[in-house]
Amino acid sequence: MPPSQPCVPTGESRQSGLPDFCPIADMATPQDENLTHFGYKTVLKEEKATKVAEVFHSVAAKYDLMNDLMSMGIHRLWKRFTITLSGVRRGMQVLDIAGGTGDLARAFARETGATGRVVLADINASMLNVGRDKLLDQGFTGVEYVQANAECLPFADNTFDVITIAFGLRNVTDKDAALRSMYRVLKPGGRLLVLEFSKPLYTPLSKIYDAYSFSILPAMGQMVTQDAESYRYLAESIRMHPDQETLKGMMANAGFVNCDYHNLTGGIVALHRGFK
């Protein structure tokens, strides 16, 4: 079992099936420990958080609309399945990391009731503000809002019964550090759920998905948000994210046990689960 780690805030926040025009030379893991990936680009680690923040500052206002358009509404089913596998009950304490505009936090607030606690955490102030305003407008006054870096969560050890991170882990600079941080603040017996884009299981689906991601998605982003580049980064960041088995191994290395995952929509998305 990994020991508790000191929490020092650090700032804001190879796969197959790649299109032929993907810059393969840039996709290997950077040899310099000071470098990391931002989409297909190689950048200094301290620069990535700023670049990711710029993406989400840009798209925050239209985030919910774009989610519905990009997934044709299927993201709601993925999130509903996440709630089901969370095992959340009345009185539990739940942390939703990279909670964005609050879809999961709202559902958790309904399930935990007045005796529970739901914390919506996001590294990006714009996303956090949109989520807070939306939930307050819908009458959810009991949710807490915390601007926090997933790599160094500002909570005491063994605090939460359930932790979720949906479509946020791929944007984290040091994913291993984030998983260790989540493990630290999770109660013994608690569970982590990671909902994230992953690797399609079938080659025909992979080809269709690539064409959609690199052609239609940026064009849609330009039409709706006047920002094609942020959605080009989205497509690239998905391809750079660890595949299903790799992420499962990363969770086990962070200390989680009984790790498994469920492929959704042919592996376009996977829901990983691990216990402390």
Short mmCIF file of C-alpha atoms in Angstrom, two decimals:
data_model
loop_
_atom_site.label_atom_id
_atom_site.label_comp_id
_atom_site.label_asym_id
_atom_site.label_seq_id
_atom_site.Cartn_x
_atom_site.Cartn_y
_atom_site.Cartn_z
CA MET A 1 0.00 0.00 0.00
CA PRO A 2 1.57 3.33 -1.02
CA PRO A 3 2.32 5.70 1.88
CA SER A 4 0.55 9.03 2.20
CA GLN A 5 2.23 11.73 0.12
CA PRO A 6 2.71 15.38 1.10
CA CYS A 7 0.43 17.71 -0.83
CA VAL A 8 2.22 20.58 -2.56
CA PRO A 9 0.05 22.44 -5.10
CA THR A 10 1.72 22.66 -8.50
CA GLY A 11 -0.44 25.06 -10.49
CA GLU A 12 -3.46 25.10 -12.86
CA SER A 13 -4.63 22.93 -14.97
CA ARG A 14 0.37 5.05 -28.64
CA GLN A 15 -2.38 4.10 -29.62
CA SER A 16 -3.11 2.02 -32.72
CA GLY A 17 -5.72 3.17 -35.22
CA LEU A 18 -4.04 6.54 -35.79
CA PRO A 19 -4.68 8.43 -39.00
CA ASP A 20 -1.95 8.38 -41.63
CA PHE A 21 -1.23 12.09 -41.17
CA CYS A 22 -0.47 11.71 -37.46
CA PRO A 23 3.08 12.88 -36.60
CA ILE A 24 4.31 9.51 -35.33
CA ALA A 25 7.80 10.82 -34.56
CA ASP A 26 6.38 13.03 -31.82
CA MET A 27 4.30 10.31 -30.21
CA ALA A 28 7.01 8.36 -28.40
CA THR A 29 7.31 9.04 -24.69
CA PRO A 30 9.64 12.04 -24.33
CA GLN A 31 13.07 10.96 -23.09
CA ASP A 32 13.63 14.22 -21.24
CA GLU A 33 11.82 14.01 -17.88
CA ASN A 34 11.01 17.72 -18.16
CA LEU A 35 8.94 17.13 -21.31
CA THR A 36 5.44 15.78 -21.86
CA HIS A 37 2.75 15.63 -24.52
CA PHE A 38 0.16 18.28 -25.32
CA GLY A 39 -1.84 16.46 -27.96
CA TYR A 40 0.77 15.47 -30.55
CA LYS A 41 3.15 18.26 -29.53
CA THR A 42 6.00 17.88 -27.07
CA VAL A 43 6.08 20.65 -24.46
CA LEU A 44 7.71 21.42 -21.13
CA LYS A 45 5.76 19.87 -18.26
CA GLU A 46 5.22 23.23 -16.61
CA GLU A 47 3.68 24.53 -19.85
CA LYS A 48 1.07 21.81 -20.27
CA ALA A 49 -1.22 22.93 -17.44
CA THR A 50 -1.34 26.44 -18.90
CA LYS A 51 -2.07 25.16 -22.40
CA VAL A 52 -4.83 22.84 -21.15
CA ALA A 53 -6.27 25.72 -19.12
CA GLU A 54 -6.44 27.87 -22.27
CA VAL A 55 -8.40 25.13 -24.05
CA PHE A 56 -11.02 24.89 -21.31
CA HIS A 57 -11.27 28.65 -20.73
CA SER A 58 -12.09 28.83 -24.45
CA VAL A 59 -14.76 26.11 -24.53
CA ALA A 60 -16.35 26.41 -21.06
CA ALA A 61 -19.39 28.46 -22.12
CA LYS A 62 -20.41 25.95 -24.84
CA TYR A 63 -19.09 22.83 -23.12
CA ASP A 64 -22.47 21.16 -22.48
CA LEU A 65 -23.75 21.92 -25.97
CA MET A 66 -20.62 20.51 -27.59
CA ASN A 67 -20.79 17.38 -25.43
CA ASP A 68 -24.31 16.71 -26.69
CA LEU A 69 -23.36 17.40 -30.31
CA MET A 70 -20.09 15.43 -30.27
CA SER A 71 -21.55 12.33 -28.65
CA MET A 72 -25.10 12.67 -30.00
CA GLY A 73 -26.18 12.63 -26.36
CA ILE A 74 -24.57 9.28 -25.56
CA HIS A 75 -22.32 10.88 -22.92
CA ARG A 76 -25.38 10.96 -20.67
CA LEU A 77 -25.63 7.16 -20.82
CA TRP A 78 -21.90 6.78 -20.08
CA LYS A 79 -22.29 8.99 -17.02
CA ARG A 80 -25.42 7.17 -15.88
CA PHE A 81 -23.49 3.88 -16.00
CA THR A 82 -20.75 5.52 -13.93
CA ILE A 83 -23.29 6.47 -11.27
CA THR A 84 -24.63 2.90 -11.25
CA LEU A 85 -21.18 1.36 -10.72
CA SER A 86 -20.25 3.91 -8.06
CA GLY A 87 -22.45 2.19 -5.47
CA VAL A 88 -23.20 5.61 -3.99
CA ARG A 89 -25.69 5.69 -1.11
CA ARG A 90 -27.20 8.14 1.36
CA GLY A 91 -24.70 9.82 3.63
CA MET A 92 -21.62 9.05 1.54
CA GLN A 93 -18.85 11.53 0.75
CA VAL A 94 -18.15 11.85 -2.99
CA LEU A 95 -15.42 13.71 -4.87
CA ASP A 96 -15.93 14.43 -8.57
CA ILE A 97 -12.56 15.51 -10.03
CA ALA A 98 -12.46 17.48 -13.28
CA GLY A 99 -16.18 17.82 -12.60
CA GLY A 100 -16.61 20.52 -15.20
CA THR A 101 -20.20 21.62 -15.60
CA GLY A 102 -21.50 19.29 -12.90
CA ASP A 103 -23.35 16.42 -14.57
CA LEU A 104 -21.98 13.77 -12.20
CA ALA A 105 -22.01 16.04 -9.13
CA ARG A 106 -25.71 16.74 -9.67
CA ALA A 107 -26.52 13.03 -9.88
CA PHE A 108 -24.42 12.28 -6.81
CA ALA A 109 -26.11 15.05 -4.83
CA ARG A 110 -29.48 13.41 -5.50
CA GLU A 111 -28.17 10.04 -4.27
CA THR A 112 -26.22 11.13 -1.16
CA GLY A 113 -29.01 13.32 0.20
CA ALA A 114 -28.82 15.89 2.99
CA THR A 115 -26.56 13.72 5.14
CA GLY A 116 -23.97 13.21 2.41
CA ARG A 117 -21.29 15.42 0.93
CA VAL A 118 -20.50 16.07 -2.74
CA VAL A 119 -17.42 18.02 -3.80
CA LEU A 120 -17.05 19.19 -7.41
CA ALA A 121 -13.36 19.84 -8.06
CA ASP A 122 -11.81 21.25 -11.22
CA ILE A 123 -8.45 22.84 -11.94
CA ASN A 124 -10.01 25.29 -14.40
CA ALA A 125 -11.78 28.31 -12.91
CA SER A 126 -13.95 28.89 -15.99
CA MET A 127 -15.29 25.34 -15.95
CA LEU A 128 -15.81 25.46 -12.19
CA ASN A 129 -17.78 28.71 -12.46
CA VAL A 130 -20.00 27.32 -15.23
CA GLY A 131 -20.68 24.17 -13.21
CA ARG A 132 -21.44 26.11 -10.02
CA ASP A 133 -23.79 28.53 -11.77
CA LYS A 134 -25.64 25.70 -13.52
CA LEU A 135 -26.16 23.64 -10.37
CA LEU A 136 -27.21 26.64 -8.30
CA ASP A 137 -29.72 27.60 -11.00
CA GLN A 138 -31.10 24.04 -10.79
CA GLY A 139 -31.50 24.29 -7.02
CA PHE A 140 -28.52 22.21 -5.90
CA THR A 141 -27.23 24.31 -3.01
CA GLY A 142 -25.37 21.64 -1.05
CA VAL A 143 -22.56 20.89 -3.51
CA GLU A 144 -19.09 22.18 -2.58
CA TYR A 145 -16.80 23.68 -5.24
CA VAL A 146 -13.02 23.45 -5.01
CA GLN A 147 -10.42 24.56 -7.54
CA ALA A 148 -7.85 21.80 -7.25
CA ASN A 149 -5.06 20.04 -9.11
CA ALA A 150 -5.73 16.30 -9.44
CA GLU A 151 -2.03 15.61 -8.94
CA CYS A 152 -2.16 17.06 -5.42
CA LEU A 153 -5.65 17.05 -3.98
CA PRO A 154 -6.16 19.43 -1.03
CA PHE A 155 -8.05 16.96 1.15
CA ALA A 156 -7.13 14.87 4.19
CA ASP A 157 -6.22 11.20 3.87
CA ASN A 158 -9.11 8.71 3.83
CA THR A 159 -11.86 11.30 3.27
CA PHE A 160 -14.10 10.07 0.44
CA ASP A 161 -16.18 6.95 -0.13
CA VAL A 162 -16.30 7.45 -3.92
CA ILE A 163 -14.06 9.39 -6.31
CA THR A 164 -14.83 9.92 -9.97
CA ILE A 165 -12.95 11.61 -12.79
CA ALA A 166 -14.78 11.80 -16.11
CA PHE A 167 -12.98 12.86 -19.29
CA GLY A 168 -10.31 14.61 -17.27
CA LEU A 169 -7.44 12.20 -16.63
CA ARG A 170 -6.04 12.49 -20.17
CA ASN A 171 -5.47 16.23 -19.58
CA VAL A 172 -3.41 15.67 -16.41
CA THR A 173 0.34 16.14 -16.83
CA ASP A 174 1.41 13.44 -14.34
CA LYS A 175 -1.30 10.78 -14.38
CA ASP A 176 0.56 8.50 -11.95
CA ALA A 177 0.80 11.30 -9.40
CA ALA A 178 -2.92 12.01 -9.83
CA LEU A 179 -3.84 8.37 -9.25
CA ARG A 180 -1.67 8.27 -6.11
CA SER A 181 -3.35 11.45 -4.89
CA MET A 182 -6.80 9.96 -5.45
CA TYR A 183 -5.74 6.81 -3.61
CA ARG A 184 -4.55 8.88 -0.64
CA VAL A 185 -7.84 10.75 -0.12
CA LEU A 186 -10.05 7.69 -0.69
CA LYS A 187 -11.31 5.81 2.36
CA PRO A 188 -10.34 2.14 2.82
CA GLY A 189 -13.03 0.17 1.01
CA GLY A 190 -13.82 3.14 -1.21
CA ARG A 191 -13.79 3.07 -4.99
CA LEU A 192 -12.38 5.15 -7.83
CA LEU A 193 -14.11 5.37 -11.20
CA VAL A 194 -12.28 6.77 -14.24
CA LEU A 195 -14.52 7.46 -17.25
CA GLU A 196 -12.36 8.33 -20.24
CA PHE A 197 -12.02 8.04 -23.98
CA SER A 198 -10.08 4.91 -24.85
CA LYS A 199 -9.11 2.60 -27.72
CA PRO A 200 -11.85 1.30 -30.04
CA LEU A 201 -12.01 -2.49 -30.13
CA TYR A 202 -12.66 -2.94 -33.85
CA THR A 203 -10.58 -1.73 -36.80
CA PRO A 204 -13.55 -0.52 -38.91
CA LEU A 205 -14.87 1.48 -35.96
CA SER A 206 -11.38 2.88 -35.38
CA LYS A 207 -11.18 4.17 -38.95
CA ILE A 208 -14.60 5.81 -38.78
CA TYR A 209 -13.74 7.30 -35.39
CA ASP A 210 -10.47 8.74 -36.71
CA ALA A 211 -12.20 10.35 -39.69
CA TYR A 212 -14.82 11.85 -37.39
CA SER A 213 -12.29 13.04 -34.80
CA PHE A 214 -9.85 14.74 -37.16
CA SER A 215 -12.26 16.13 -39.76
CA ILE A 216 -15.77 16.63 -38.40
CA LEU A 217 -14.96 17.42 -34.77
CA PRO A 218 -12.69 20.46 -35.41
CA ALA A 219 -15.19 21.78 -37.97
CA MET A 220 -18.00 21.42 -35.43
CA GLY A 221 -15.88 23.21 -32.84
CA GLN A 222 -15.27 26.06 -35.26
CA MET A 223 -18.98 26.44 -36.01
CA VAL A 224 -20.19 26.31 -32.41
CA THR A 225 -17.33 27.87 -30.42
CA GLN A 226 -15.24 29.56 -33.16
CA ASP A 227 -12.37 27.39 -31.90
CA ALA A 228 -11.26 24.49 -34.08
CA GLU A 229 -7.86 24.15 -32.40
CA SER A 230 -9.25 23.18 -28.99
CA TYR A 231 -11.19 20.32 -30.56
CA ARG A 232 -8.19 19.26 -32.62
CA TYR A 233 -6.31 19.03 -29.31
CA LEU A 234 -9.21 16.97 -27.92
CA ALA A 235 -8.82 14.41 -30.72
CA GLU A 236 -5.06 14.28 -30.29
CA SER A 237 -5.21 13.99 -26.49
CA ILE A 238 -7.54 10.99 -26.81
CA ARG A 239 -5.03 9.20 -29.05
CA MET A 240 -2.20 9.91 -26.60
CA HIS A 241 -4.11 8.60 -23.57
CA PRO A 242 -3.15 5.12 -22.26
CA ASP A 243 -5.26 2.26 -23.58
CA GLN A 244 -7.53 0.15 -21.40
CA GLU A 245 -4.97 -2.38 -20.12
CA THR A 246 -2.27 0.24 -19.59
CA LEU A 247 -4.55 2.42 -17.46
CA LYS A 248 -5.67 -0.62 -15.48
CA GLY A 249 -2.01 -1.34 -14.72
CA MET A 250 -1.39 2.28 -13.71
CA MET A 251 -4.25 2.09 -11.22
CA ALA A 252 -2.83 -1.11 -9.74
CA ASN A 253 0.60 0.50 -9.46
CA ALA A 254 -0.98 3.38 -7.52
CA GLY A 255 -2.29 0.88 -4.96
CA PHE A 256 -5.83 0.15 -6.17
CA VAL A 257 -7.04 -3.46 -6.00
CA ASN A 258 -9.63 -5.48 -7.93
CA CYS A 259 -9.16 -3.12 -10.88
CA ASP A 260 -11.36 -3.73 -13.90
CA TYR A 261 -12.91 -1.81 -16.77
CA HIS A 262 -15.99 -1.82 -18.96
CA ASN A 263 -15.75 -0.91 -22.64
CA LEU A 264 -18.58 1.37 -23.75
CA THR A 265 -19.63 2.14 -27.33
CA GLY A 266 -17.14 -0.33 -28.76
CA GLY A 267 -14.24 0.89 -26.64
CA ILE A 268 -14.49 4.53 -27.72
CA VAL A 269 -14.98 5.10 -23.99
CA ALA A 270 -13.98 2.89 -21.06
CA LEU A 271 -15.01 3.02 -17.43
CA HIS A 272 -12.20 1.86 -15.11
CA ARG A 273 -12.86 0.94 -11.50
CA GLY A 274 -10.52 0.24 -8.60
CA PHE A 275 -10.87 -0.15 -4.82
CA LYS A 276 -8.77 0.86 -1.81
#
